[in-house]
XYZ file of C-alpha atoms in Angstrom:
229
model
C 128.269 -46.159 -0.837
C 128.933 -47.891 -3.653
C 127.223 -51.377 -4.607
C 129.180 -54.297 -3.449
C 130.792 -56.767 -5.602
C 130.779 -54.361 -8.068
C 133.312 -52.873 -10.196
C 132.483 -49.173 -8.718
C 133.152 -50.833 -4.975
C 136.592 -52.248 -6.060
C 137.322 -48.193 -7.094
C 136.137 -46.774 -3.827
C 137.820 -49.802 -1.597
C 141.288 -48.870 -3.557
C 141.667 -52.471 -5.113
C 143.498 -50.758 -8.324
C 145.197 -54.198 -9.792
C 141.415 -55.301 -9.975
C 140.487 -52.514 -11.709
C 143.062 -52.341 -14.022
C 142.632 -55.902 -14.730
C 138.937 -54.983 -15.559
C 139.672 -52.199 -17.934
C 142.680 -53.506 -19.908
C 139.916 -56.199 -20.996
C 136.645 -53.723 -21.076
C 137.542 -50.083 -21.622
C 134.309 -49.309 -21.667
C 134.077 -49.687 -18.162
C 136.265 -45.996 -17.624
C 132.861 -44.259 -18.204
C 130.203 -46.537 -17.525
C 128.002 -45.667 -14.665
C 126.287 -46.843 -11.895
C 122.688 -46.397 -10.720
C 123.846 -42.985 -9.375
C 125.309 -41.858 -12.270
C 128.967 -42.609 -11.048
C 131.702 -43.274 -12.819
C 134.872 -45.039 -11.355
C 136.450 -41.916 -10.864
C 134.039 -40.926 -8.776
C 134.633 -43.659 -6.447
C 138.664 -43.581 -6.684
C 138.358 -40.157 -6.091
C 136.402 -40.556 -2.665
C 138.050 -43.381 -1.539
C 141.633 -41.336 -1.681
C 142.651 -43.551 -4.379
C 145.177 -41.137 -6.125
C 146.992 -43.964 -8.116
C 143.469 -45.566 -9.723
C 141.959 -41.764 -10.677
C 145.306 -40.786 -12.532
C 144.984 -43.926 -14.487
C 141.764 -43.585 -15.683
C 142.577 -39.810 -16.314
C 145.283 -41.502 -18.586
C 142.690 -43.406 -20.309
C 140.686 -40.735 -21.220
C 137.963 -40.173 -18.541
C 136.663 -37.008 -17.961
C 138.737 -35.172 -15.549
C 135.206 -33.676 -14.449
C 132.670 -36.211 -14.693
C 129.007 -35.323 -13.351
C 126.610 -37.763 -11.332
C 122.760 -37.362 -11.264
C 123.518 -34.977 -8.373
C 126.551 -33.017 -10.652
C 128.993 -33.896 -8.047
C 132.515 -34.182 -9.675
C 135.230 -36.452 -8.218
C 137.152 -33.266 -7.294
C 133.841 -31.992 -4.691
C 133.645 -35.181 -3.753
C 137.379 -35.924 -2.964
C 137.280 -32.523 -1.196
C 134.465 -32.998 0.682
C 136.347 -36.243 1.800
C 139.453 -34.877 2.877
C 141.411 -36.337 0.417
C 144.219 -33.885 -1.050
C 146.620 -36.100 -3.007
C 143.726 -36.470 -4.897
C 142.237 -33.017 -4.832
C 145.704 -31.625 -6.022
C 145.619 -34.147 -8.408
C 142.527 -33.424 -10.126
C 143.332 -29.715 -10.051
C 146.458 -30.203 -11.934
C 144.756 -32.434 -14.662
C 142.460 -29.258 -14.978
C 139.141 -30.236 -12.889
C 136.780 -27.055 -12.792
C 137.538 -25.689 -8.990
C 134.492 -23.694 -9.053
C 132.236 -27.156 -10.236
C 128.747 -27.051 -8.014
C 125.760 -29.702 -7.619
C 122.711 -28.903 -7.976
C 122.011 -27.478 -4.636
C 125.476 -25.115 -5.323
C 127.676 -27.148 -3.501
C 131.280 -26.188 -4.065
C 134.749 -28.203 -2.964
C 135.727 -25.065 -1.381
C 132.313 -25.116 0.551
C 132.742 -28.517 1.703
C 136.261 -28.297 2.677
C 135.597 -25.391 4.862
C 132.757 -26.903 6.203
C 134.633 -30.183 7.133
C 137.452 -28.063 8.278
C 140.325 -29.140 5.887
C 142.691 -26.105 5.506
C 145.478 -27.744 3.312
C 142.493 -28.506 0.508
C 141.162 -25.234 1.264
C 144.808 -23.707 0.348
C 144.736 -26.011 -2.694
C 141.520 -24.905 -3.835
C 142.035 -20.995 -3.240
C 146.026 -21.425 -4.813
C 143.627 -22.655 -8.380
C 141.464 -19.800 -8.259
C 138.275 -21.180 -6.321
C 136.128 -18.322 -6.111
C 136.302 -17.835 -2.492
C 132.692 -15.921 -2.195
C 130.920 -19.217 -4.001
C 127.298 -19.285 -2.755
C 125.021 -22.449 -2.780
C 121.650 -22.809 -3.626
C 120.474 -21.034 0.158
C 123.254 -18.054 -0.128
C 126.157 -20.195 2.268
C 129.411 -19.400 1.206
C 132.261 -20.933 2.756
C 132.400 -18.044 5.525
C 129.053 -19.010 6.568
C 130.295 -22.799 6.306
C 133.276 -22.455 8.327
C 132.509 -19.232 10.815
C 129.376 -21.686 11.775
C 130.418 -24.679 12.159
C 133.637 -23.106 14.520
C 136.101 -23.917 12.106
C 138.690 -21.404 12.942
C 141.803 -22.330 10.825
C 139.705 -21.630 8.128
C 138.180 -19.052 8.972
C 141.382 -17.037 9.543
C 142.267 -18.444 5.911
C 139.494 -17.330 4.358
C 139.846 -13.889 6.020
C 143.432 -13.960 4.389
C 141.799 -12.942 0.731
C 139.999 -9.888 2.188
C 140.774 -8.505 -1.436
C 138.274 -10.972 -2.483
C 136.423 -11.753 0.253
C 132.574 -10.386 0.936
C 132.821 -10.216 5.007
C 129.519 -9.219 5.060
C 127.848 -11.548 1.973
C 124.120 -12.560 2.874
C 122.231 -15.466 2.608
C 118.591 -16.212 1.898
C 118.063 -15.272 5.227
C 119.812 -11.927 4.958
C 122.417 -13.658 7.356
C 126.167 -12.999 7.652
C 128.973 -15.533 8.577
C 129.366 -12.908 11.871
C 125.122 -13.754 12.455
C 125.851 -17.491 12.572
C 128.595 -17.304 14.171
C 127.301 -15.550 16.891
C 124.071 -17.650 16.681
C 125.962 -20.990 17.329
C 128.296 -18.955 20.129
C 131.401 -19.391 18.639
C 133.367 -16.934 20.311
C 136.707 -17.096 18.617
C 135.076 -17.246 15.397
C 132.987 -14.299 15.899
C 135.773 -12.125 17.432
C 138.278 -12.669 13.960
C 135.679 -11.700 11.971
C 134.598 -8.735 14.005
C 138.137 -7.682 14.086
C 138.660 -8.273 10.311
C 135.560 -5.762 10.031
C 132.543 -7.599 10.082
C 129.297 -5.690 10.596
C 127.437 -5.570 13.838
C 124.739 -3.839 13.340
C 123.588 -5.678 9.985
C 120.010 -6.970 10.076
C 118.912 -10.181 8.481
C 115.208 -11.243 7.113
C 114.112 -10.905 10.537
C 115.347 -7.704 11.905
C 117.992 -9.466 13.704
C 121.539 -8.518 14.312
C 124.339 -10.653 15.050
C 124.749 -9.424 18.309
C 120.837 -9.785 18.958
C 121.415 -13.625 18.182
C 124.505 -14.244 20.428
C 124.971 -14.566 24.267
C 125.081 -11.721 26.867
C 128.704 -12.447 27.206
C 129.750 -12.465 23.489
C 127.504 -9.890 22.364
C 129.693 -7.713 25.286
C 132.469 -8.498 24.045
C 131.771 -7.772 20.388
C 130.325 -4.299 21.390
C 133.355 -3.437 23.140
C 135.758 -4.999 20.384
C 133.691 -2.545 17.930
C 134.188 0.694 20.206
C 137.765 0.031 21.248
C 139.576 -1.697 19.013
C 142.818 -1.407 20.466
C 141.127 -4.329 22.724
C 140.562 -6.909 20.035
């Protein structure tokens, strides 16, 4: 969070007269940053503030402004859930495909968090929709995992794009952890969109070998009757 009392507080809280008061006598302060490298649109932008980051967009602050950890106010609003924003900061030309340092994308933490509209938003400005982090997730493995299943059938949506079967460092699929965290419906979309069964990851496991009597049944049969899916 940010520091309070301070001018990077007032951003993320949404007090935008304040703000505006500050920087019509210091505009300076529209990319000065805080001890974590922030700038105020950083904090507008995860607060949901969509008013306070088009101003200082107007006043000439980087539309995609790193902090010590390269997040951008666009991963950050997206990670947040906030899509006035996000759509904002997409039309003012913020790069969609912008990671941190660990490869963390706005499309991976929107389908990780489960936010379809910003997922739409992101994929509609050409996020790359087989972005990988740092360990190999993409935002199958983000959303197929954590049981997000609006976005899953999304993401499944751009099979002209999309790597079904993409590994991580662990040789695992998004049909491996689904399976792994029993996510039935999940596991069965991606199955029937194709998904390999049979893949093995770094140690010799399958996604069936990883998932419950019952679902790993029901996969098998999916996968030699498909007229049953």
């Amino acid at each position: 969070m940010a520091q309070p009392g301070t001018i990077y507080d007032l951003a993320y809280r949404g007090r935008t007269a304040e703000v505006k008061t500050a920087l019509s006598e210091n505009e300076a302060l529209k990319t000065q940053t805080d001890s974590n490298g922030r700038m105020l649109i950083h904090w507008a932008a995860l607060g949901g503030h969509d008013d306070l980051v088009r101003h200082l967009i107007s006043l000439g602050t980087p539309v995609d402004a790193i902090d010590d950890t390269n997040m951008t106010p666009l991963i950050l609003a997206a990670s947040a859930g906030r899509e006035k924003v996000v759509n904002t900061l997409l039309t003012e030309g913020a790069n969609v495909n912008a990671m941190t340092v660990d490869g963390h994308s706005a499309l991976q933490y929107a389908a990780s968090k489960n936010w379809k509209s910003i997922c739409v938003a992101l994929l509609k400005h050409d996020a790359d929709v087989n972005i990988a982090d740092k360990r190999g997730a993409t935002p199958l493995h983000r959303a197929a995992s954590k049981g997000n299943n609006a976005v899953v059938k999304l993401l499944l949506e751009y099979d002209k794009d999309l790597k079904i079967d993409q590994t991580d460092a662990y040789g695992n699929t998004a049909l491996h952890l689904a399976c792994e965290e029993d996510r039935l419906e999940e596991a069965k979309l991606l199955v029937a969109s194709g998904a390999d069964i049979a893949l093995t990851n770094k140690e010799r496991k399958t996604p069936l070998d990883l998932a419950s009597l019952g679902l790993a049944r029901t996969l098998k049969q999916m996968k030699e009757n498909p007229s049953t899916a």
